[in-house]
Short mmCIF file of C-alpha atoms in Angstrom, two decimals:
data_model
loop_
_atom_site.label_atom_id
_atom_site.label_comp_id
_atom_site.label_asym_id
_atom_site.label_seq_id
_atom_site.Cartn_x
_atom_site.Cartn_y
_atom_site.Cartn_z
CA MET A 10 0.00 0.00 0.00
CA ASP A 11 1.48 3.33 -1.10
CA TRP A 12 0.28 6.33 0.94
CA ARG A 13 1.90 9.23 -0.87
CA TRP A 14 -1.13 11.47 -0.37
CA THR A 15 -0.98 12.95 -3.84
CA GLY A 16 -3.47 15.75 -4.09
CA ALA A 17 -4.02 15.86 -0.34
CA ASN A 18 -2.80 19.44 -0.16
CA ASP A 19 -1.36 22.11 -2.38
CA VAL A 20 2.08 21.96 -0.80
CA ALA A 21 2.77 18.52 -2.27
CA ASN A 22 3.20 19.94 -5.78
CA ALA A 23 5.74 22.50 -4.60
CA PHE A 24 7.62 19.84 -2.64
CA GLY A 25 7.83 17.55 -5.63
CA THR A 26 9.33 20.12 -7.97
CA SER A 27 11.56 21.96 -5.51
CA VAL A 28 12.97 18.95 -3.72
CA GLY A 29 13.06 16.77 -6.84
CA ALA A 30 15.12 19.36 -8.71
CA LYS A 31 17.39 19.61 -5.66
CA THR A 32 16.71 23.34 -5.43
CA LEU A 33 15.72 22.91 -1.78
CA THR A 34 16.32 20.20 0.75
CA LEU A 35 13.29 18.52 2.23
CA ARG A 36 13.84 20.33 5.52
CA GLN A 37 14.02 23.73 3.78
CA ALA A 38 10.84 22.97 1.83
CA VAL A 39 8.99 22.00 5.02
CA VAL A 40 10.06 25.19 6.81
CA ILE A 41 9.16 27.43 3.88
CA ALA A 42 5.82 25.67 3.38
CA ALA A 43 4.97 25.89 7.09
CA ILE A 44 5.66 29.61 7.14
CA PHE A 45 3.71 30.46 4.00
CA GLU A 46 0.80 28.08 4.62
CA PHE A 47 0.34 29.48 8.13
CA THR A 48 0.60 33.06 6.87
CA GLY A 49 -1.85 32.36 4.05
CA ALA A 50 -4.34 30.80 6.42
CA MET A 51 -4.09 33.72 8.83
CA VAL A 52 -4.33 36.41 6.16
CA LEU A 53 -6.85 34.84 3.78
CA GLY A 54 -8.72 32.46 6.10
CA ARG A 55 -11.34 35.08 6.88
CA VAL A 56 -12.20 35.37 3.17
CA SER A 57 -12.91 31.64 2.92
CA THR A 58 -14.91 31.69 6.14
CA SER A 59 -16.98 34.64 4.92
CA THR A 60 -17.71 32.87 1.63
CA ILE A 61 -18.91 29.72 3.36
CA ALA A 62 -20.84 31.60 6.03
CA GLY A 63 -22.50 34.09 3.71
CA GLY A 64 -22.44 32.63 0.24
CA ILE A 65 -22.94 28.90 0.67
CA ALA A 66 -24.78 28.23 3.92
CA ASP A 67 -27.18 30.81 5.32
CA ILE A 68 -26.87 30.51 9.09
CA ASN A 69 -30.13 32.43 9.59
CA SER A 70 -32.02 29.48 8.10
CA PHE A 71 -30.91 27.34 11.02
CA LEU A 72 -31.77 29.60 13.96
CA ARG A 73 -34.53 27.27 15.17
CA GLU A 74 -32.45 24.12 14.79
CA PRO A 75 -28.73 24.94 15.02
CA GLU A 76 -27.92 21.27 15.53
CA MET A 77 -29.02 20.62 11.93
CA PHE A 78 -26.43 23.14 10.74
CA ALA A 79 -23.78 21.41 12.87
CA TYR A 80 -24.90 18.01 11.54
CA GLY A 81 -24.60 19.28 7.97
CA MET A 82 -21.11 20.60 8.64
CA VAL A 83 -20.03 17.28 10.18
CA CYS A 84 -21.45 15.41 7.16
CA ALA A 85 -19.58 17.72 4.75
CA LEU A 86 -16.35 17.27 6.69
CA THR A 87 -16.74 13.49 6.80
CA ILE A 88 -17.48 13.17 3.10
CA SER A 89 -14.60 15.47 2.15
CA ALA A 90 -12.22 13.44 4.32
CA ILE A 91 -13.39 10.17 2.75
CA TRP A 92 -13.02 11.66 -0.73
CA ASN A 93 -9.53 12.98 0.04
CA ILE A 94 -8.35 9.69 1.52
CA GLY A 95 -9.86 7.69 -1.37
CA ALA A 96 -8.31 9.95 -4.02
CA SER A 97 -4.94 9.72 -2.29
CA TYR A 98 -5.17 5.95 -1.96
CA PHE A 99 -5.90 5.54 -5.67
CA GLU A 100 -3.24 8.17 -6.51
CA LEU A 101 -5.71 10.50 -8.21
CA ASN A 102 -4.48 14.07 -8.32
#
């Protein structure tokens, strides 16, 4: 069983080219990726959250039953995890 996690995140593509071409060592690539991924999440994370909160799921529709909203979010997270693991297992980018 080969668990390379291709397509699991966007950093994998940068690792493959940078480390494969011996431009960076694996340690350097991990440090650079950690810095920029964290910075990107902190700077642009609010934009993604606003899109999901305002453009995809209307929280006001769930004021009477907030547990249904939570259930929907858990279902979406579970399905996306299964899809990601399955795609990685079958090496689908």
